[in-house]
mmCIF file with all atom_site columns, C-alpha atoms and ligand atoms in Angstrom:
data_model
loop_
_atom_site.group_PDB
_atom_site.id
_atom_site.type_symbol
_atom_site.label_atom_id
_atom_site.label_alt_id
_atom_site.label_comp_id
_atom_site.label_asym_id
_atom_site.label_entity_id
_atom_site.label_seq_id
_atom_site.pdbx_PDB_ins_code
_atom_site.Cartn_x
_atom_site.Cartn_y
_atom_site.Cartn_z
_atom_site.occupancy
_atom_site.B_iso_or_equiv
_atom_site.pdbx_formal_charge
_atom_site.auth_seq_id
_atom_site.auth_comp_id
_atom_site.auth_asym_id
_atom_site.auth_atom_id
_atom_site.pdbx_PDB_model_num
ATOM   1   C CA  . MET G 1 1   ? -20.658 75.209  135.808 1.00 83.00 ? 1   MET G CA  1
ATOM   2   C CA  . ARG G 1 2   ? -21.789 78.697  136.320 1.00 92.00 ? 2   ARG G CA  1
ATOM   3   C CA  . LYS G 1 3   ? -20.938 80.307  139.730 1.00 96.00 ? 3   LYS G CA  1
ATOM   4   C CA  . MET G 1 4   ? -23.497 82.427  141.601 1.00 97.00 ? 4   MET G CA  1
ATOM   5   C CA  . SER G 1 5   ? -24.036 84.992  144.156 1.00 97.00 ? 5   SER G CA  1
ATOM   6   C CA  . LEU G 1 6   ? -25.688 84.441  147.421 1.00 97.00 ? 6   LEU G CA  1
ATOM   7   C CA  . ILE G 1 7   ? -27.715 86.913  149.326 1.00 98.00 ? 7   ILE G CA  1
ATOM   8   C CA  . VAL G 1 8   ? -28.840 86.425  153.054 1.00 98.00 ? 8   VAL G CA  1
ATOM   9   C CA  . ALA G 1 9   ? -29.918 88.238  156.117 1.00 98.00 ? 9   ALA G CA  1
ATOM   10  C CA  . MET G 1 10  ? -28.926 86.620  159.328 1.00 97.00 ? 10  MET G CA  1
ATOM   11  C CA  . ASP G 1 11  ? -29.224 87.381  163.050 1.00 97.00 ? 11  ASP G CA  1
ATOM   12  C CA  . ALA G 1 12  ? -26.514 87.346  165.684 1.00 96.00 ? 12  ALA G CA  1
ATOM   13  C CA  . ASP G 1 13  ? -26.593 83.449  165.979 1.00 96.00 ? 13  ASP G CA  1
ATOM   14  C CA  . GLY G 1 14  ? -26.601 82.802  162.080 1.00 96.00 ? 14  GLY G CA  1
ATOM   15  C CA  . GLY G 1 15  ? -30.428 82.426  162.253 1.00 98.00 ? 15  GLY G CA  1
ATOM   16  C CA  . ILE G 1 16  ? -32.261 83.074  159.037 1.00 98.00 ? 16  ILE G CA  1
ATOM   17  C CA  . GLY G 1 17  ? -35.723 81.866  159.363 1.00 98.00 ? 17  GLY G CA  1
ATOM   18  C CA  . LYS G 1 18  ? -38.504 80.998  161.828 1.00 98.00 ? 18  LYS G CA  1
ATOM   19  C CA  . ASN G 1 19  ? -41.819 79.145  161.387 1.00 98.00 ? 19  ASN G CA  1
ATOM   20  C CA  . GLY G 1 20  ? -41.364 79.125  157.545 1.00 97.00 ? 20  GLY G CA  1
ATOM   21  C CA  . THR G 1 21  ? -40.826 82.891  157.376 1.00 97.00 ? 21  THR G CA  1
ATOM   22  C CA  . LEU G 1 22  ? -38.323 85.614  158.183 1.00 97.00 ? 22  LEU G CA  1
ATOM   23  C CA  . PRO G 1 23  ? -38.005 86.379  161.911 1.00 97.00 ? 23  PRO G CA  1
ATOM   24  C CA  . TRP G 1 24  ? -37.881 90.178  161.280 1.00 97.00 ? 24  TRP G CA  1
ATOM   25  C CA  . SER G 1 25  ? -39.201 92.638  159.058 1.00 96.00 ? 25  SER G CA  1
ATOM   26  C CA  . ILE G 1 26  ? -36.862 95.262  157.768 1.00 98.00 ? 26  ILE G CA  1
ATOM   27  C CA  . LYS G 1 27  ? -38.143 97.454  154.916 1.00 98.00 ? 27  LYS G CA  1
ATOM   28  C CA  . LYS G 1 28  ? -34.580 98.837  153.990 1.00 98.00 ? 28  LYS G CA  1
ATOM   29  C CA  . ASP G 1 29  ? -33.286 95.172  153.754 1.00 98.00 ? 29  ASP G CA  1
ATOM   30  C CA  . MET G 1 30  ? -36.146 94.178  151.462 1.00 98.00 ? 30  MET G CA  1
ATOM   31  C CA  . GLN G 1 31  ? -35.436 97.173  149.255 1.00 98.00 ? 31  GLN G CA  1
ATOM   32  C CA  . TYR G 1 32  ? -31.760 96.131  149.246 1.00 98.00 ? 32  TYR G CA  1
ATOM   33  C CA  . PHE G 1 33  ? -32.644 92.489  148.199 1.00 98.00 ? 33  PHE G CA  1
ATOM   34  C CA  . VAL G 1 34  ? -34.877 93.704  145.400 1.00 98.00 ? 34  VAL G CA  1
ATOM   35  C CA  . LYS G 1 35  ? -32.392 96.426  144.106 1.00 98.00 ? 35  LYS G CA  1
ATOM   36  C CA  . THR G 1 36  ? -29.528 94.079  144.317 1.00 98.00 ? 36  THR G CA  1
ATOM   37  C CA  . THR G 1 37  ? -31.091 90.897  142.720 1.00 98.00 ? 37  THR G CA  1
ATOM   38  C CA  . LYS G 1 38  ? -32.583 93.037  139.791 1.00 98.00 ? 38  LYS G CA  1
ATOM   39  C CA  . LYS G 1 39  ? -29.451 94.960  138.997 1.00 98.00 ? 39  LYS G CA  1
ATOM   40  C CA  . VAL G 1 40  ? -27.866 94.251  135.748 1.00 98.00 ? 40  VAL G CA  1
ATOM   41  C CA  . GLU G 1 41  ? -24.978 95.728  133.741 1.00 98.00 ? 41  GLU G CA  1
ATOM   42  C CA  . ASN G 1 42  ? -26.633 94.733  130.426 1.00 98.00 ? 42  ASN G CA  1
ATOM   43  C CA  . PRO G 1 43  ? -30.108 96.219  130.240 1.00 97.00 ? 43  PRO G CA  1
ATOM   44  C CA  . GLU G 1 44  ? -31.036 93.466  127.732 1.00 97.00 ? 44  GLU G CA  1
ATOM   45  C CA  . LYS G 1 45  ? -30.547 90.668  130.167 1.00 98.00 ? 45  LYS G CA  1
ATOM   46  C CA  . ARG G 1 46  ? -32.020 89.919  133.558 1.00 98.00 ? 46  ARG G CA  1
ATOM   47  C CA  . ASN G 1 47  ? -31.076 87.808  136.605 1.00 98.00 ? 47  ASN G CA  1
ATOM   48  C CA  . ALA G 1 48  ? -32.285 84.466  138.112 1.00 98.00 ? 48  ALA G CA  1
ATOM   49  C CA  . VAL G 1 49  ? -33.334 84.028  141.530 1.00 98.00 ? 49  VAL G CA  1
ATOM   50  C CA  . LEU G 1 50  ? -32.727 80.238  142.693 1.00 98.00 ? 50  LEU G CA  1
ATOM   51  C CA  . MET G 1 51  ? -34.578 79.100  145.775 1.00 98.00 ? 51  MET G CA  1
ATOM   52  C CA  . GLY G 1 52  ? -35.927 76.147  147.719 1.00 98.00 ? 52  GLY G CA  1
ATOM   53  C CA  . ARG G 1 53  ? -39.530 75.095  147.790 1.00 98.00 ? 53  ARG G CA  1
ATOM   54  C CA  . LYS G 1 54  ? -39.913 76.476  151.417 1.00 98.00 ? 54  LYS G CA  1
ATOM   55  C CA  . CYS G 1 55  ? -38.429 79.830  150.611 1.00 98.00 ? 55  CYS G CA  1
ATOM   56  C CA  . TRP G 1 56  ? -40.898 80.070  147.599 1.00 98.00 ? 56  TRP G CA  1
ATOM   57  C CA  . GLU G 1 57  ? -43.828 79.260  149.934 1.00 98.00 ? 57  GLU G CA  1
ATOM   58  C CA  . SER G 1 58  ? -42.633 82.034  152.208 1.00 97.00 ? 58  SER G CA  1
ATOM   59  C CA  . ILE G 1 59  ? -43.381 84.473  149.601 1.00 97.00 ? 59  ILE G CA  1
ATOM   60  C CA  . PRO G 1 60  ? -46.943 85.776  149.520 1.00 96.00 ? 60  PRO G CA  1
ATOM   61  C CA  . GLU G 1 61  ? -48.872 84.430  146.554 1.00 97.00 ? 61  GLU G CA  1
ATOM   62  C CA  . SER G 1 62  ? -49.486 88.009  145.215 1.00 97.00 ? 62  SER G CA  1
ATOM   63  C CA  . ARG G 1 63  ? -45.905 88.607  144.977 1.00 96.00 ? 63  ARG G CA  1
ATOM   64  C CA  . ARG G 1 64  ? -44.528 85.585  143.453 1.00 97.00 ? 64  ARG G CA  1
ATOM   65  C CA  . PRO G 1 65  ? -42.863 84.880  141.085 1.00 98.00 ? 65  PRO G CA  1
ATOM   66  C CA  . LEU G 1 66  ? -40.664 87.790  142.111 1.00 98.00 ? 66  LEU G CA  1
ATOM   67  C CA  . ALA G 1 67  ? -40.888 90.342  139.317 1.00 98.00 ? 67  ALA G CA  1
ATOM   68  C CA  . GLY G 1 68  ? -38.335 91.116  136.766 1.00 98.00 ? 68  GLY G CA  1
ATOM   69  C CA  . ARG G 1 69  ? -36.221 87.998  137.645 1.00 98.00 ? 69  ARG G CA  1
ATOM   70  C CA  . LEU G 1 70  ? -36.417 84.497  136.417 1.00 98.00 ? 70  LEU G CA  1
ATOM   71  C CA  . ASN G 1 71  ? -37.434 82.565  139.442 1.00 98.00 ? 71  ASN G CA  1
ATOM   72  C CA  . ILE G 1 72  ? -36.104 79.017  139.753 1.00 98.00 ? 72  ILE G CA  1
ATOM   73  C CA  . VAL G 1 73  ? -37.585 76.756  142.412 1.00 98.00 ? 73  VAL G CA  1
ATOM   74  C CA  . LEU G 1 74  ? -36.173 73.558  143.523 1.00 98.00 ? 74  LEU G CA  1
ATOM   75  C CA  . SER G 1 75  ? -38.577 70.891  144.763 1.00 98.00 ? 75  SER G CA  1
ATOM   76  C CA  . ARG G 1 76  ? -38.993 67.206  144.642 1.00 98.00 ? 76  ARG G CA  1
ATOM   77  C CA  . GLN G 1 77  ? -42.584 67.317  145.364 1.00 98.00 ? 77  GLN G CA  1
ATOM   78  C CA  . LEU G 1 78  ? -44.005 70.331  143.318 1.00 97.00 ? 78  LEU G CA  1
ATOM   79  C CA  . ALA G 1 79  ? -44.891 69.541  139.664 1.00 97.00 ? 79  ALA G CA  1
ATOM   80  C CA  . GLU G 1 80  ? -42.219 70.535  137.234 1.00 97.00 ? 80  GLU G CA  1
ATOM   81  C CA  . GLN G 1 81  ? -43.077 73.785  135.471 1.00 96.00 ? 81  GLN G CA  1
ATOM   82  C CA  . LYS G 1 82  ? -41.462 75.908  132.848 1.00 96.00 ? 82  LYS G CA  1
ATOM   83  C CA  . SER G 1 83  ? -42.781 79.510  131.861 1.00 96.00 ? 83  SER G CA  1
ATOM   84  C CA  . ASN G 1 84  ? -41.069 82.758  131.124 1.00 95.00 ? 84  ASN G CA  1
ATOM   85  C CA  . ASP G 1 85  ? -40.876 83.791  134.813 1.00 97.00 ? 85  ASP G CA  1
ATOM   86  C CA  . LEU G 1 86  ? -40.958 80.480  136.637 1.00 98.00 ? 86  LEU G CA  1
ATOM   87  C CA  . ILE G 1 87  ? -39.150 77.246  136.509 1.00 98.00 ? 87  ILE G CA  1
ATOM   88  C CA  . ILE G 1 88  ? -39.753 74.474  139.047 1.00 98.00 ? 88  ILE G CA  1
ATOM   89  C CA  . THR G 1 89  ? -37.409 71.746  138.770 1.00 98.00 ? 89  THR G CA  1
ATOM   90  C CA  . ASN G 1 90  ? -36.509 68.736  140.955 1.00 97.00 ? 90  ASN G CA  1
ATOM   91  C CA  . SER G 1 91  ? -32.749 68.860  140.450 1.00 97.00 ? 91  SER G CA  1
ATOM   92  C CA  . PHE G 1 92  ? -29.989 71.527  141.469 1.00 98.00 ? 92  PHE G CA  1
ATOM   93  C CA  . GLU G 1 93  ? -27.584 70.058  138.769 1.00 97.00 ? 93  GLU G CA  1
ATOM   94  C CA  . SER G 1 94  ? -30.218 70.368  136.124 1.00 96.00 ? 94  SER G CA  1
ATOM   95  C CA  . ALA G 1 95  ? -31.142 73.877  137.050 1.00 97.00 ? 95  ALA G CA  1
ATOM   96  C CA  . LEU G 1 96  ? -27.420 74.873  136.898 1.00 97.00 ? 96  LEU G CA  1
ATOM   97  C CA  . LYS G 1 97  ? -27.023 72.909  133.683 1.00 96.00 ? 97  LYS G CA  1
ATOM   98  C CA  . MET G 1 98  ? -29.981 74.863  131.987 1.00 97.00 ? 98  MET G CA  1
ATOM   99  C CA  . LEU G 1 99  ? -28.519 78.100  133.209 1.00 97.00 ? 99  LEU G CA  1
ATOM   100 C CA  . SER G 1 100 ? -25.216 77.212  131.539 1.00 96.00 ? 100 SER G CA  1
ATOM   101 C CA  . GLU G 1 101 ? -26.612 76.506  128.135 1.00 96.00 ? 101 GLU G CA  1
ATOM   102 C CA  . PRO G 1 102 ? -28.550 78.467  125.731 1.00 96.00 ? 102 PRO G CA  1
ATOM   103 C CA  . PRO G 1 103 ? -30.706 80.541  125.900 1.00 96.00 ? 103 PRO G CA  1
ATOM   104 C CA  . PHE G 1 104 ? -30.124 81.186  129.655 1.00 97.00 ? 104 PHE G CA  1
ATOM   105 C CA  . VAL G 1 105 ? -26.276 81.329  129.421 1.00 97.00 ? 105 VAL G CA  1
ATOM   106 C CA  . ASP G 1 106 ? -26.711 84.359  127.275 1.00 97.00 ? 106 ASP G CA  1
ATOM   107 C CA  . SER G 1 107 ? -29.937 86.050  128.838 1.00 98.00 ? 107 SER G CA  1
ATOM   108 C CA  . ILE G 1 108 ? -29.260 85.595  132.429 1.00 98.00 ? 108 ILE G CA  1
ATOM   109 C CA  . GLU G 1 109 ? -26.521 87.879  133.839 1.00 98.00 ? 109 GLU G CA  1
ATOM   110 C CA  . THR G 1 110 ? -26.190 86.805  137.414 1.00 98.00 ? 110 THR G CA  1
ATOM   111 C CA  . ILE G 1 111 ? -27.711 83.862  139.328 1.00 98.00 ? 111 ILE G CA  1
ATOM   112 C CA  . TRP G 1 112 ? -28.687 84.787  142.779 1.00 98.00 ? 112 TRP G CA  1
ATOM   113 C CA  . ASN G 1 113 ? -29.065 82.040  145.217 1.00 98.00 ? 113 ASN G CA  1
ATOM   114 C CA  . ILE G 1 114 ? -31.783 83.517  147.692 1.00 98.00 ? 114 ILE G CA  1
ATOM   115 C CA  . GLY G 1 115 ? -31.992 80.414  150.064 1.00 97.00 ? 115 GLY G CA  1
ATOM   116 C CA  . GLY G 1 116 ? -33.196 78.908  152.375 1.00 97.00 ? 116 GLY G CA  1
ATOM   117 C CA  . ALA G 1 117 ? -30.543 77.226  154.186 1.00 98.00 ? 117 ALA G CA  1
ATOM   118 C CA  . GLU G 1 118 ? -30.773 73.862  152.147 1.00 98.00 ? 118 GLU G CA  1
ATOM   119 C CA  . ILE G 1 119 ? -30.218 75.848  148.976 1.00 98.00 ? 119 ILE G CA  1
ATOM   120 C CA  . TYR G 1 120 ? -27.403 78.058  150.213 1.00 98.00 ? 120 TYR G CA  1
ATOM   121 C CA  . GLN G 1 121 ? -25.898 74.855  151.426 1.00 97.00 ? 121 GLN G CA  1
ATOM   122 C CA  . LEU G 1 122 ? -26.056 73.215  148.057 1.00 97.00 ? 122 LEU G CA  1
ATOM   123 C CA  . ALA G 1 123 ? -24.109 76.058  146.482 1.00 97.00 ? 123 ALA G CA  1
ATOM   124 C CA  . ILE G 1 124 ? -21.608 76.206  149.353 1.00 95.00 ? 124 ILE G CA  1
ATOM   125 C CA  . ASN G 1 125 ? -20.873 72.594  149.145 1.00 94.00 ? 125 ASN G CA  1
ATOM   126 C CA  . GLU G 1 126 ? -20.184 72.636  145.403 1.00 94.00 ? 126 GLU G CA  1
ATOM   127 C CA  . LYS G 1 127 ? -18.020 75.675  145.877 1.00 93.00 ? 127 LYS G CA  1
ATOM   128 C CA  . LEU G 1 128 ? -20.205 77.581  143.458 1.00 96.00 ? 128 LEU G CA  1
ATOM   129 C CA  . VAL G 1 129 ? -20.317 80.911  145.281 1.00 95.00 ? 129 VAL G CA  1
ATOM   130 C CA  . ASP G 1 130 ? -18.344 83.737  144.085 1.00 93.00 ? 130 ASP G CA  1
ATOM   131 C CA  . GLU G 1 131 ? -19.805 86.613  146.040 1.00 94.00 ? 131 GLU G CA  1
ATOM   132 C CA  . ILE G 1 132 ? -22.030 86.879  149.045 1.00 95.00 ? 132 ILE G CA  1
ATOM   133 C CA  . HIS G 1 133 ? -24.241 89.646  150.428 1.00 96.00 ? 133 HIS G CA  1
ATOM   134 C CA  . ILE G 1 134 ? -24.909 89.493  154.200 1.00 96.00 ? 134 ILE G CA  1
ATOM   135 C CA  . THR G 1 135 ? -27.290 91.613  155.889 1.00 97.00 ? 135 THR G CA  1
ATOM   136 C CA  . LYS G 1 136 ? -26.062 91.185  159.696 1.00 96.00 ? 136 LYS G CA  1
ATOM   137 C CA  . ILE G 1 137 ? -28.778 91.935  162.124 1.00 97.00 ? 137 ILE G CA  1
ATOM   138 C CA  . TYR G 1 138 ? -27.387 92.709  165.756 1.00 97.00 ? 138 TYR G CA  1
ATOM   139 C CA  . LYS G 1 139 ? -30.149 90.746  167.697 1.00 98.00 ? 139 LYS G CA  1
ATOM   140 C CA  . SER G 1 140 ? -30.896 86.989  168.192 1.00 97.00 ? 140 SER G CA  1
ATOM   141 C CA  . PHE G 1 141 ? -34.297 85.731  167.190 1.00 98.00 ? 141 PHE G CA  1
ATOM   142 C CA  . ASP G 1 142 ? -34.275 82.245  168.352 1.00 97.00 ? 142 ASP G CA  1
ATOM   143 C CA  . ALA G 1 143 ? -34.554 81.129  164.731 1.00 98.00 ? 143 ALA G CA  1
ATOM   144 C CA  . ASP G 1 144 ? -35.258 77.445  163.774 1.00 98.00 ? 144 ASP G CA  1
ATOM   145 C CA  . VAL G 1 145 ? -33.285 77.604  160.424 1.00 98.00 ? 145 VAL G CA  1
ATOM   146 C CA  . HIS G 1 146 ? -29.598 78.688  160.531 1.00 97.00 ? 146 HIS G CA  1
ATOM   147 C CA  . LEU G 1 147 ? -26.873 78.966  158.050 1.00 96.00 ? 147 LEU G CA  1
ATOM   148 C CA  . LYS G 1 148 ? -23.440 77.499  158.716 1.00 90.00 ? 148 LYS G CA  1
ATOM   149 C CA  . MET G 1 149 ? -20.997 79.786  157.091 1.00 84.00 ? 149 MET G CA  1
ATOM   150 C CA  . PRO G 1 150 ? -17.719 78.516  156.023 1.00 83.00 ? 150 PRO G CA  1
ATOM   151 C CA  . GLU G 1 151 ? -14.699 80.252  157.629 1.00 79.00 ? 151 GLU G CA  1
ATOM   152 C CA  . THR G 1 152 ? -14.017 81.884  154.409 1.00 74.00 ? 152 THR G CA  1
ATOM   153 C CA  . PHE G 1 153 ? -17.445 83.606  154.265 1.00 76.00 ? 153 PHE G CA  1
ATOM   154 C CA  . LYS G 1 154 ? -17.226 84.927  157.806 1.00 68.00 ? 154 LYS G CA  1
ATOM   155 C CA  . ILE G 1 155 ? -17.588 88.738  158.233 1.00 68.00 ? 155 ILE G CA  1
ATOM   156 C CA  . ASP G 1 156 ? -14.760 90.592  160.019 1.00 65.00 ? 156 ASP G CA  1
ATOM   157 C CA  . GLU G 1 157 ? -16.012 91.048  163.419 1.00 62.00 ? 157 GLU G CA  1
ATOM   158 C CA  . ASN G 1 158 ? -13.823 94.164  163.742 1.00 61.00 ? 158 ASN G CA  1
ATOM   159 C CA  . PRO G 1 159 ? -14.954 95.992  160.605 1.00 64.00 ? 159 PRO G CA  1
ATOM   160 C CA  . SER G 1 160 ? -13.476 99.194  159.068 1.00 66.00 ? 160 SER G CA  1
ATOM   161 C CA  . GLU G 1 161 ? -14.621 102.222 160.833 1.00 67.00 ? 161 GLU G CA  1
ATOM   162 C CA  . ASN G 1 162 ? -16.552 103.377 157.780 1.00 78.00 ? 162 ASN G CA  1
ATOM   163 C CA  . LEU G 1 163 ? -18.947 100.558 157.972 1.00 88.00 ? 163 LEU G CA  1
ATOM   164 C CA  . GLU G 1 164 ? -22.460 101.971 158.017 1.00 92.00 ? 164 GLU G CA  1
ATOM   165 C CA  . PHE G 1 165 ? -25.013 100.880 160.418 1.00 95.00 ? 165 PHE G CA  1
ATOM   166 C CA  . PHE G 1 166 ? -28.729 101.211 159.954 1.00 97.00 ? 166 PHE G CA  1
ATOM   167 C CA  . GLU G 1 167 ? -31.603 101.043 162.351 1.00 98.00 ? 167 GLU G CA  1
ATOM   168 C CA  . GLU G 1 168 ? -35.338 100.282 161.858 1.00 97.00 ? 168 GLU G CA  1
ATOM   169 C CA  . ASN G 1 169 ? -37.933 99.569  164.446 1.00 91.00 ? 169 ASN G CA  1
ATOM   170 C CA  . GLY G 1 170 ? -35.211 99.389  167.003 1.00 95.00 ? 170 GLY G CA  1
ATOM   171 C CA  . LEU G 1 171 ? -33.229 96.805  165.063 1.00 97.00 ? 171 LEU G CA  1
ATOM   172 C CA  . LYS G 1 172 ? -29.599 97.540  164.215 1.00 97.00 ? 172 LYS G CA  1
ATOM   173 C CA  . PHE G 1 173 ? -28.156 96.037  160.882 1.00 97.00 ? 173 PHE G CA  1
ATOM   174 C CA  . SER G 1 174 ? -25.453 96.479  158.281 1.00 96.00 ? 174 SER G CA  1
ATOM   175 C CA  . PHE G 1 175 ? -24.842 95.372  154.904 1.00 96.00 ? 175 PHE G CA  1
ATOM   176 C CA  . HIS G 1 176 ? -21.712 93.420  153.777 1.00 93.00 ? 176 HIS G CA  1
ATOM   177 C CA  . VAL G 1 177 ? -20.487 92.123  150.469 1.00 93.00 ? 177 VAL G CA  1
ATOM   178 C CA  . LEU G 1 178 ? -17.695 89.462  150.498 1.00 91.00 ? 178 LEU G CA  1
ATOM   179 C CA  . LYS G 1 179 ? -15.860 88.193  147.439 1.00 87.00 ? 179 LYS G CA  1
ATOM   180 C CA  . VAL G 1 180 ? -15.192 84.522  147.791 1.00 86.00 ? 180 VAL G CA  1
ATOM   181 C CA  . ALA G 1 181 ? -11.656 83.735  146.778 1.00 77.00 ? 181 ALA G CA  1
ATOM   182 C CA  . GLU G 1 182 ? -10.983 80.666  144.240 1.00 66.00 ? 182 GLU G CA  1
ATOM   183 C CA  . ASN G 1 183 ? -11.153 77.468  146.372 1.00 56.00 ? 183 ASN G CA  1
HETATM 184 N N1  . NAP N 2 .   ? -32.726 85.335  156.057 1.00 62.71 ? 1   NAP N N1  1
HETATM 185 C C1  . NAP N 2 .   ? -32.853 85.045  154.721 1.00 62.71 ? 1   NAP N C1  1
HETATM 186 O O1  . NAP N 2 .   ? -31.979 85.736  154.140 1.00 62.71 ? 1   NAP N O1  1
HETATM 187 C C2  . NAP N 2 .   ? -33.589 83.957  154.246 1.00 62.71 ? 1   NAP N C2  1
HETATM 188 C C3  . NAP N 2 .   ? -33.619 83.681  152.908 1.00 62.71 ? 1   NAP N C3  1
HETATM 189 C C4  . NAP N 2 .   ? -34.344 82.593  152.317 1.00 62.71 ? 1   NAP N C4  1
HETATM 190 C C5  . NAP N 2 .   ? -35.020 81.819  153.247 1.00 62.71 ? 1   NAP N C5  1
HETATM 191 N N2  . NAP N 2 .   ? -35.198 82.036  154.580 1.00 62.71 ? 1   NAP N N2  1
HETATM 192 C C6  . NAP N 2 .   ? -36.011 81.274  155.424 1.00 62.71 ? 1   NAP N C6  1
HETATM 193 O O2  . NAP N 2 .   ? -35.477 80.097  155.454 1.00 62.71 ? 1   NAP N O2  1
HETATM 194 C C7  . NAP N 2 .   ? -36.453 79.217  155.850 1.00 62.71 ? 1   NAP N C7  1
HETATM 195 C C8  . NAP N 2 .   ? -36.565 77.965  154.836 1.00 62.71 ? 1   NAP N C8  1
HETATM 196 O O3  . NAP N 2 .   ? -35.276 77.439  154.658 1.00 62.71 ? 1   NAP N O3  1
HETATM 197 P P1  . NAP N 2 .   ? -35.036 75.876  154.501 1.00 62.71 ? 1   NAP N P1  1
HETATM 198 O O4  . NAP N 2 .   ? -33.594 75.596  154.496 1.00 62.71 ? 1   NAP N O4  1
HETATM 199 O O5  . NAP N 2 .   ? -35.927 75.261  155.630 1.00 62.71 ? 1   NAP N O5  1
HETATM 200 O O6  . NAP N 2 .   ? -35.788 75.574  153.128 1.00 62.71 ? 1   NAP N O6  1
HETATM 201 P P2  . NAP N 2 .   ? -35.361 75.951  151.664 1.00 62.71 ? 1   NAP N P2  1
HETATM 202 O O7  . NAP N 2 .   ? -33.983 75.724  151.449 1.00 62.71 ? 1   NAP N O7  1
HETATM 203 O O8  . NAP N 2 .   ? -36.029 77.159  151.286 1.00 62.71 ? 1   NAP N O8  1
HETATM 204 O O9  . NAP N 2 .   ? -36.276 74.731  150.757 1.00 62.71 ? 1   NAP N O9  1
HETATM 205 C C9  . NAP N 2 .   ? -36.003 73.385  151.166 1.00 62.71 ? 1   NAP N C9  1
HETATM 206 C C10 . NAP N 2 .   ? -36.728 72.562  150.144 1.00 62.71 ? 1   NAP N C10 1
HETATM 207 O O10 . NAP N 2 .   ? -36.051 72.703  148.846 1.00 62.71 ? 1   NAP N O10 1
HETATM 208 C C11 . NAP N 2 .   ? -36.191 71.461  148.143 1.00 62.71 ? 1   NAP N C11 1
HETATM 209 N N3  . NAP N 2 .   ? -34.709 70.938  147.809 1.00 62.71 ? 1   NAP N N3  1
HETATM 210 C C12 . NAP N 2 .   ? -33.703 71.177  148.696 1.00 62.71 ? 1   NAP N C12 1
HETATM 211 N N4  . NAP N 2 .   ? -32.704 70.469  147.980 1.00 62.71 ? 1   NAP N N4  1
HETATM 212 C C13 . NAP N 2 .   ? -33.097 70.099  146.772 1.00 62.71 ? 1   NAP N C13 1
HETATM 213 C C14 . NAP N 2 .   ? -32.431 69.411  145.721 1.00 62.71 ? 1   NAP N C14 1
HETATM 214 N N5  . NAP N 2 .   ? -31.190 69.044  145.786 1.00 62.71 ? 1   NAP N N5  1
HETATM 215 N N6  . NAP N 2 .   ? -33.256 69.064  144.588 1.00 62.71 ? 1   NAP N N6  1
HETATM 216 C C15 . NAP N 2 .   ? -34.484 69.426  144.650 1.00 62.71 ? 1   NAP N C15 1
HETATM 217 N N7  . NAP N 2 .   ? -35.305 70.106  145.607 1.00 62.71 ? 1   NAP N N7  1
HETATM 218 C C16 . NAP N 2 .   ? -34.570 70.330  146.627 1.00 62.71 ? 1   NAP N C16 1
HETATM 219 C C17 . NAP N 2 .   ? -36.933 70.469  148.950 1.00 62.71 ? 1   NAP N C17 1
HETATM 220 O O11 . NAP N 2 .   ? -38.262 70.812  148.570 1.00 62.71 ? 1   NAP N O11 1
HETATM 221 P P3  . NAP N 2 .   ? -39.463 69.699  148.530 1.00 62.71 ? 1   NAP N P3  1
HETATM 222 O O12 . NAP N 2 .   ? -39.771 69.336  150.081 1.00 62.71 ? 1   NAP N O12 1
HETATM 223 O O13 . NAP N 2 .   ? -40.569 70.317  148.049 1.00 62.71 ? 1   NAP N O13 1
HETATM 224 O O14 . NAP N 2 .   ? -38.841 68.486  147.890 1.00 62.71 ? 1   NAP N O14 1
HETATM 225 C C18 . NAP N 2 .   ? -36.801 70.942  150.399 1.00 62.71 ? 1   NAP N C18 1
HETATM 226 O O15 . NAP N 2 .   ? -37.680 70.622  151.248 1.00 62.71 ? 1   NAP N O15 1
HETATM 227 C C19 . NAP N 2 .   ? -37.788 79.792  155.867 1.00 62.71 ? 1   NAP N C19 1
HETATM 228 O O16 . NAP N 2 .   ? -38.068 80.289  157.324 1.00 62.71 ? 1   NAP N O16 1
HETATM 229 C C20 . NAP N 2 .   ? -37.429 81.220  155.086 1.00 62.71 ? 1   NAP N C20 1
HETATM 230 O O17 . NAP N 2 .   ? -38.218 82.234  155.562 1.00 62.71 ? 1   NAP N O17 1
HETATM 231 C C21 . NAP N 2 .   ? -34.377 83.233  155.071 1.00 62.71 ? 1   NAP N C21 1
#
């Protein structure tokens, strides 16, 4: 089965969502998300963004499907759908199988798991994550959705001196990329 990369922004308590949306608004993080999930080595390919129904519904209708990427939405209640930019399917396994077979095995360069917590957890449980991009936000937001990170995914709490910190609207944050060792 193909492995995937996971991209998440989390607060000081591991919070990732509140009231069906992101608890914060950080333009630089949004730009990072778009740039990272669109980036391909081979210009003839594109990436897939795999997400849960609640994450999908948190995206404003005018901005979905997310442009330039194959959007794959997991839901047991939305009607199945298959178009060039959007696939809605009721099974994680069949989504992965589809991405591991032609034409997607050749045309999709990276599978980005973009959440939310339920969909991150599916990939973590199946040990299908090979890289994780974390935006760490240095504040607590009393979130109602949290991501429980395995020990191997934890960010070093004493990062190297050259870690760059950013600030926007009084919020301090940093970007981290972790390679997940074979397990
Ligand atoms: N901070 C971040 O980086 C980040 C990223 C993404 C999302 N979020 C936030 O996270 C929250 C949403 O996360 P969440 O965990 O509550 O929901 P979610 O993972 O986005 O979606 C959960 C839904 O996915 C579907 N689903 C889950 N497992 C499935 C499976 N095995 N097969 C088929 N469908 C499956 C179900 O949809 P049905 O109910 O339709 O069956 C389920 O209700 C929001 O607040 C969002 O803004 C934050």
